[in-house]
PDB file of C-alpha atoms in Angstrom:
ATOM      1  CA  MET A1259     -43.418 -14.540  37.703  1.00  0.00           C
ATOM      2  CA  PRO A1260     -46.902 -12.951  37.587  1.00  0.00           C
ATOM      3  CA  ILE A1261     -49.923 -15.226  37.535  1.00  0.00           C
ATOM      4  CA  ASN A1262     -51.775 -15.155  34.224  1.00  0.00           C
ATOM      5  CA  MET A1263     -55.350 -15.049  35.491  1.00  0.00           C
ATOM      6  CA  LYS A1264     -56.846 -15.465  31.988  1.00  0.00           C
ATOM      7  CA  ASN A1265     -55.052 -18.783  31.617  1.00  0.00           C
ATOM      8  CA  ILE A1266     -56.178 -19.916  35.065  1.00  0.00           C
ATOM      9  CA  ILE A1267     -59.810 -19.075  34.309  1.00  0.00           C
ATOM     10  CA  ALA A1268     -59.677 -20.708  30.865  1.00  0.00           C
ATOM     11  CA  ASP A1269     -57.924 -23.841  32.140  1.00  0.00           C
ATOM     12  CA  THR A1270     -60.421 -24.164  34.986  1.00  0.00           C
ATOM     13  CA  TYR A1271     -63.294 -23.816  32.514  1.00  0.00           C
ATOM     14  CA  ALA A1272     -61.771 -26.572  30.334  1.00  0.00           C
ATOM     15  CA  GLU A1273     -61.471 -28.819  33.390  1.00  0.00           C
ATOM     16  CA  MET A1274     -65.110 -28.127  34.296  1.00  0.00           C
ATOM     17  CA  VAL A1275     -66.188 -28.999  30.727  1.00  0.00           C
ATOM     18  CA  THR A1276     -64.294 -32.290  30.950  1.00  0.00           C
ATOM     19  CA  HIS A1277     -65.857 -33.313  34.254  1.00  0.00           C
ATOM     20  CA  GLY A1278     -69.300 -31.730  34.227  1.00  0.00           C
ATOM     21  CA  ASN A1279     -72.379 -30.556  32.415  1.00  0.00           C
ATOM     22  CA  VAL A1280     -71.487 -27.657  30.111  1.00  0.00           C
ATOM     23  CA  ASP A1281     -74.899 -26.050  30.495  1.00  0.00           C
ATOM     24  CA  LYS A1282     -74.463 -25.866  34.269  1.00  0.00           C
ATOM     25  CA  ILE A1283     -71.152 -23.993  34.115  1.00  0.00           C
ATOM     26  CA  THR A1284     -71.968 -20.479  35.200  1.00  0.00           C
ATOM     27  CA  VAL A1285     -69.805 -17.506  36.003  1.00  0.00           C
ATOM     28  CA  LYS A1286     -70.617 -18.105  39.677  1.00  0.00           C
ATOM     29  CA  ALA A1287     -69.502 -21.751  39.525  1.00  0.00           C
ATOM     30  CA  LEU A1288     -66.364 -20.813  37.613  1.00  0.00           C
ATOM     31  CA  ILE A1289     -65.277 -18.059  39.996  1.00  0.00           C
ATOM     32  CA  GLU A1290     -65.872 -20.353  42.975  1.00  0.00           C
ATOM     33  CA  LYS A1291     -63.720 -23.055  41.391  1.00  0.00           C
ATOM     34  CA  CYS A1292     -60.987 -20.492  40.569  1.00  0.00           C
ATOM     35  CA  HIS A1293     -61.233 -18.884  44.023  1.00  0.00           C
ATOM     36  CA  ILE A1294     -61.501 -15.417  42.499  1.00  0.00           C
ATOM     37  CA  SER A1295     -63.938 -12.541  42.766  1.00  0.00           C
ATOM     38  CA  ARG A1296     -66.638 -11.750  40.254  1.00  0.00           C
ATOM     39  CA  GLN A1297     -64.800  -8.470  39.603  1.00  0.00           C
ATOM     40  CA  THR A1298     -61.615 -10.372  38.681  1.00  0.00           C
ATOM     41  CA  PHE A1299     -63.554 -12.576  36.261  1.00  0.00           C
ATOM     42  CA  TYR A1300     -65.227  -9.613  34.549  1.00  0.00           C
ATOM     43  CA  TYR A1301     -61.928  -7.766  34.351  1.00  0.00           C
ATOM     44  CA  HIS A1302     -60.665 -10.546  32.067  1.00  0.00           C
ATOM     45  CA  PHE A1303     -63.813 -11.842  30.333  1.00  0.00           C
ATOM     46  CA  GLN A1304     -67.288 -10.640  29.414  1.00  0.00           C
ATOM     47  CA  ASP A1305     -69.040 -13.981  29.943  1.00  0.00           C
ATOM     48  CA  ILE A1306     -68.620 -17.764  29.637  1.00  0.00           C
ATOM     49  CA  ILE A1307     -68.702 -17.665  25.815  1.00  0.00           C
ATOM     50  CA  ASP A1308     -65.890 -15.112  25.908  1.00  0.00           C
ATOM     51  CA  VAL A1309     -63.818 -17.620  27.946  1.00  0.00           C
ATOM     52  CA  LEU A1310     -64.563 -20.292  25.359  1.00  0.00           C
ATOM     53  CA  GLU A1311     -63.707 -18.028  22.393  1.00  0.00           C
ATOM     54  CA  TRP A1312     -60.459 -16.913  24.016  1.00  0.00           C
ATOM     55  CA  SER A1313     -59.516 -20.518  24.822  1.00  0.00           C
ATOM     56  CA  ILE A1314     -60.145 -21.661  21.269  1.00  0.00           C
ATOM     57  CA  GLN A1315     -58.260 -18.682  19.854  1.00  0.00           C
ATOM     58  CA  ARG A1316     -55.318 -19.447  22.152  1.00  0.00           C
ATOM     59  CA  GLY A1317     -55.410 -23.115  21.104  1.00  0.00           C
ATOM     60  CA  THR A1318     -55.596 -22.151  17.426  1.00  0.00           C
ATOM     61  CA  GLU A1319     -52.587 -19.862  17.759  1.00  0.00           C
ATOM     62  CA  HIS A1320     -50.649 -22.706  19.356  1.00  0.00           C
ATOM     63  CA  LEU A1321     -51.705 -25.105  16.567  1.00  0.00           C
ATOM     64  CA  VAL A1322     -50.721 -22.597  13.878  1.00  0.00           C
ATOM     65  CA  GLU A1323     -47.328 -22.077  15.491  1.00  0.00           C
ATOM     66  CA  GLU A1324     -46.710 -25.840  15.675  1.00  0.00           C
ATOM     67  CA  SER A1325     -47.993 -26.374  12.125  1.00  0.00           C
ATOM     68  CA  LEU A1326     -45.801 -23.643  10.679  1.00  0.00           C
ATOM     69  CA  ASN A1327     -42.776 -25.430  12.097  1.00  0.00           C
ATOM     70  CA  ALA A1328     -43.856 -28.684  10.437  1.00  0.00           C
ATOM     71  CA  GLU A1329     -41.929 -29.696   7.368  1.00  0.00           C
ATOM     72  CA  ASP A1330     -44.903 -30.264   5.052  1.00  0.00           C
ATOM     73  CA  LEU A1331     -48.711 -30.196   4.730  1.00  0.00           C
ATOM     74  CA  HIS A1332     -49.006 -33.807   5.869  1.00  0.00           C
ATOM     75  CA  SER A1333     -47.144 -33.069   9.113  1.00  0.00           C
ATOM     76  CA  SER A1334     -49.207 -29.892   9.634  1.00  0.00           C
ATOM     77  CA  LEU A1335     -52.428 -31.819   9.212  1.00  0.00           C
ATOM     78  CA  ARG A1336     -51.201 -34.526  11.597  1.00  0.00           C
ATOM     79  CA  ILE A1337     -50.774 -31.883  14.299  1.00  0.00           C
ATOM     80  CA  PHE A1338     -54.254 -30.486  13.624  1.00  0.00           C
ATOM     81  CA  VAL A1339     -56.073 -33.833  13.365  1.00  0.00           C
ATOM     82  CA  THR A1340     -54.315 -35.239  16.441  1.00  0.00           C
ATOM     83  CA  PHE A1341     -55.309 -32.198  18.484  1.00  0.00           C
ATOM     84  CA  PHE A1342     -58.934 -32.503  17.350  1.00  0.00           C
ATOM     85  CA  VAL A1343     -59.121 -36.267  17.990  1.00  0.00           C
ATOM     86  CA  ASP A1344     -57.416 -35.958  21.387  1.00  0.00           C
ATOM     87  CA  HIS A1345     -59.838 -33.216  22.478  1.00  0.00           C
ATOM     88  CA  PHE A1346     -62.946 -34.743  20.903  1.00  0.00           C
ATOM     89  CA  PRO A1347     -64.597 -35.715  24.222  1.00  0.00           C
ATOM     90  CA  GLN A1348     -64.554 -32.059  25.362  1.00  0.00           C
ATOM     91  CA  ILE A1349     -65.629 -30.827  21.903  1.00  0.00           C
ATOM     92  CA  GLN A1350     -68.482 -33.325  21.856  1.00  0.00           C
ATOM     93  CA  LYS A1351     -69.664 -32.189  25.297  1.00  0.00           C
ATOM     94  CA  LEU A1352     -69.635 -28.577  24.116  1.00  0.00           C
ATOM     95  CA  LEU A1353     -71.584 -29.491  20.975  1.00  0.00           C
ATOM     96  CA  GLU A1354     -74.189 -31.365  22.999  1.00  0.00           C
ATOM     97  CA  SER A1355     -74.820 -28.257  25.069  1.00  0.00           C
ATOM     98  CA  GLN A1356     -77.257 -25.415  24.476  1.00  0.00           C
ATOM     99  CA  LYS A1357     -74.329 -23.396  23.131  1.00  0.00           C
ATOM    100  CA  ARG A1358     -73.936 -25.606  20.033  1.00  0.00           C
ATOM    101  CA  SER A1359     -74.558 -22.926  17.395  1.00  0.00           C
ATOM    102  CA  GLN A1360     -72.099 -20.543  19.063  1.00  0.00           C
ATOM    103  CA  ILE A1361     -69.512 -23.291  19.405  1.00  0.00           C
ATOM    104  CA  GLU A1362     -69.853 -24.357  15.755  1.00  0.00           C
ATOM    105  CA  LYS A1363     -69.297 -20.754  14.660  1.00  0.00           C
ATOM    106  CA  ILE A1364     -66.272 -20.405  16.952  1.00  0.00           C
ATOM    107  CA  ALA A1365     -64.841 -23.694  15.613  1.00  0.00           C
ATOM    108  CA  ILE A1366     -65.307 -22.680  11.963  1.00  0.00           C
ATOM    109  CA  ASP A1367     -63.795 -19.242  12.638  1.00  0.00           C
ATOM    110  CA  ALA A1368     -60.837 -20.885  14.383  1.00  0.00           C
ATOM    111  CA  VAL A1369     -60.251 -23.384  11.565  1.00  0.00           C
ATOM    112  CA  SER A1370     -60.551 -20.553   9.006  1.00  0.00           C
ATOM    113  CA  ALA A1371     -57.899 -18.607  10.922  1.00  0.00           C
ATOM    114  CA  TYR A1372     -55.748 -21.731  11.091  1.00  0.00           C
ATOM    115  CA  LEU A1373     -56.014 -22.331   7.328  1.00  0.00           C
ATOM    116  CA  ARG A1374     -55.465 -18.629   6.539  1.00  0.00           C
ATOM    117  CA  GLU A1375     -52.255 -18.499   8.524  1.00  0.00           C
ATOM    118  CA  LEU A1376     -51.095 -21.854   7.206  1.00  0.00           C
ATOM    119  CA  SER A1377     -51.723 -20.869   3.586  1.00  0.00           C
ATOM    120  CA  GLN A1378     -49.993 -17.506   3.990  1.00  0.00           C
ATOM    121  CA  GLN A1379     -46.933 -19.160   5.477  1.00  0.00           C
ATOM    122  CA  LYS A1380     -46.758 -22.334   3.387  1.00  0.00           C
ATOM    123  CA  ARG A1381     -47.980 -20.959   0.051  1.00  0.00           C
ATOM    124  CA  PRO A1382     -47.325 -17.201  -0.098  1.00  0.00           C
ATOM    125  CA  ASP A1383     -47.051 -17.485  -3.900  1.00  0.00           C
ATOM    126  CA  LEU A1384     -50.776 -18.204  -4.296  1.00  0.00           C
ATOM    127  CA  TYR A1385     -52.799 -15.202  -5.339  1.00  0.00           C
ATOM    128  CA  TYR A1386     -56.455 -14.843  -4.428  1.00  0.00           C
ATOM    129  CA  ASN A1387     -58.430 -11.686  -4.203  1.00  0.00           C
ATOM    130  CA  TYR A1388     -59.703 -11.173  -0.670  1.00  0.00           C
ATOM    131  CA  ALA A1389     -63.312 -12.244  -1.298  1.00  0.00           C
ATOM    132  CA  ASP A1390     -62.294 -15.406  -3.164  1.00  0.00           C
ATOM    133  CA  ARG A1391     -59.759 -16.336  -0.493  1.00  0.00           C
ATOM    134  CA  GLU A1392     -62.283 -15.900   2.317  1.00  0.00           C
ATOM    135  CA  ILE A1393     -64.898 -18.064   0.568  1.00  0.00           C
ATOM    136  CA  PHE A1394     -62.247 -20.697  -0.165  1.00  0.00           C
ATOM    137  CA  LEU A1395     -61.120 -20.677   3.483  1.00  0.00           C
ATOM    138  CA  ARG A1396     -64.708 -20.825   4.834  1.00  0.00           C
ATOM    139  CA  PHE A1397     -65.572 -23.668   2.481  1.00  0.00           C
ATOM    140  CA  ASN A1398     -62.548 -25.681   3.588  1.00  0.00           C
ATOM    141  CA  ALA A1399     -63.052 -24.780   7.267  1.00  0.00           C
ATOM    142  CA  CYS A1400     -66.695 -25.935   7.185  1.00  0.00           C
ATOM    143  CA  GLY A1401     -65.624 -29.126   5.445  1.00  0.00           C
ATOM    144  CA  LEU A1402     -62.792 -29.827   7.881  1.00  0.00           C
ATOM    145  CA  VAL A1403     -64.946 -29.171  10.938  1.00  0.00           C
ATOM    146  CA  GLY A1404     -67.735 -31.333   9.509  1.00  0.00           C
ATOM    147  CA  ILE A1405     -65.424 -34.213   8.650  1.00  0.00           C
ATOM    148  CA  LEU A1406     -63.611 -34.091  11.979  1.00  0.00           C
ATOM    149  CA  LEU A1407     -66.882 -33.989  13.918  1.00  0.00           C
ATOM    150  CA  SER A1408     -68.229 -36.957  12.006  1.00  0.00           C
ATOM    151  CA  VAL A1409     -65.157 -39.202  12.355  1.00  0.00           C
ATOM    152  CA  SER A1410     -63.239 -38.139  15.483  1.00  0.00           C
ATOM    153  CA  GLY A1411     -65.379 -40.162  17.872  1.00  0.00           C
ATOM    154  CA  ASN A1412     -64.772 -43.381  15.931  1.00  0.00           C
ATOM    155  CA  PRO A1413     -62.483 -45.619  18.018  1.00  0.00           C
ATOM    156  CA  ARG A1414     -61.303 -47.381  14.832  1.00  0.00           C
ATOM    157  CA  LEU A1415     -60.362 -44.137  13.087  1.00  0.00           C
ATOM    158  CA  ASP A1416     -57.285 -44.532  10.887  1.00  0.00           C
ATOM    159  CA  LYS A1417     -55.724 -41.111  11.527  1.00  0.00           C
ATOM    160  CA  GLU A1418     -53.004 -41.555   8.916  1.00  0.00           C
ATOM    161  CA  LYS A1419     -55.542 -42.394   6.223  1.00  0.00           C
ATOM    162  CA  LEU A1420     -57.669 -39.394   7.225  1.00  0.00           C
ATOM    163  CA  ILE A1421     -54.617 -37.110   7.158  1.00  0.00           C
ATOM    164  CA  ARG A1422     -53.686 -38.379   3.681  1.00  0.00           C
ATOM    165  CA  GLN A1423     -57.256 -37.827   2.440  1.00  0.00           C
ATOM    166  CA  LEU A1424     -57.383 -34.303   3.867  1.00  0.00           C
ATOM    167  CA  GLU A1425     -53.988 -33.549   2.357  1.00  0.00           C
ATOM    168  CA  GLU A1426     -55.228 -34.671  -1.076  1.00  0.00           C
ATOM    169  CA  ILE A1427     -58.304 -32.482  -0.753  1.00  0.00           C
ATOM    170  CA  LEU A1428     -56.485 -29.373   0.489  1.00  0.00           C
ATOM    171  CA  SER A1429     -53.631 -29.656  -1.990  1.00  0.00           C
ATOM    172  CA  GLY A1430     -56.006 -30.166  -4.907  1.00  0.00           C
ATOM    173  CA  GLU A1431     -54.636 -33.624  -5.681  1.00  0.00           C
ATOM    174  CA  LEU A1432     -58.075 -35.187  -5.353  1.00  0.00           C
ATOM    175  CA  LEU A1433     -59.386 -33.030  -8.194  1.00  0.00           C
ATOM    176  CA  GLN A1434     -56.307 -33.821 -10.263  1.00  0.00           C
ATOM    177  CA  LEU A1435     -56.789 -37.552  -9.649  1.00  0.00           C
ATOM    178  CA  GLU A1436     -60.442 -37.303 -10.633  1.00  0.00           C
ATOM    179  CA  THR A1437     -59.579 -35.320 -13.775  1.00  0.00           C
ATOM    180  CA  ARG A1438     -56.877 -37.854 -14.707  1.00  0.00           C
ATOM    181  CA  GLY A1439     -59.411 -40.647 -14.175  1.00  0.00           C
ATOM    182  CA  GLN A1440     -61.895 -38.932 -16.490  1.00  0.00           C
ATOM    183  CA  VAL A1441     -59.201 -38.411 -19.123  1.00  0.00           C
ATOM    184  CA  SER A1442     -58.220 -42.095 -18.907  1.00  0.00           C
ATOM    185  CA  GLU A1443     -61.869 -43.156 -19.242  1.00  0.00           C
ATOM    186  CA  THR A1444     -62.300 -40.857 -22.261  1.00  0.00           C
ATOM    187  CA  GLN A1445     -59.135 -42.189 -23.881  1.00  0.00           C
ATOM    188  CA  SER A1446     -60.212 -45.793 -23.211  1.00  0.00           C
ATOM    189  CA  SER A1447     -63.642 -45.284 -24.778  1.00  0.00           C
ATOM    190  CA  SER A1448     -62.194 -43.501 -27.798  1.00  0.00           C
ATOM    191  CA  HIS A1449     -59.945 -46.494 -28.503  1.00  0.00           C
ATOM    192  CA  LEU A1450     -62.935 -48.866 -28.670  1.00  0.00           C
TER     193      LEU A1450
END
């Protein structure tokens, strides 16, 4: 079986992120750790950010594949949230680095791709024109990334509660609950 050098480079980079200072990971340090030549590295990747983007894209594809096999939105979100919480220490290290703005963009792009694929597979009956769909996906991706970044490091995080809340938001139930609450309040005041 041939060795997949891209995977080796990406996995080594992930290991280096886990155990070191992200800002000190250079192409030179990475190729030394992989025991490969500079030429081999540049055959597969343009630079360190390219390794990161490819790794996140590969991880997103894996998450989408797992999520599409899930029986419902709740199960899909469990897969996604669990992955994010389990990898939060590495994500946090990346976000604390000088590459933060690039990493945030990569994360939002990856979550947008995740939601796009999930919505196309789970709800192909929904119609959006392209521009509306992209804004909707970006909005939800920014929200998901923001929420996950703000709560994933909490050791007392109730993952099931978070998954239920995200499910209500993404399925539109939260808006329906709020609308029903407003209708009930209006009906109550009109009976007084």
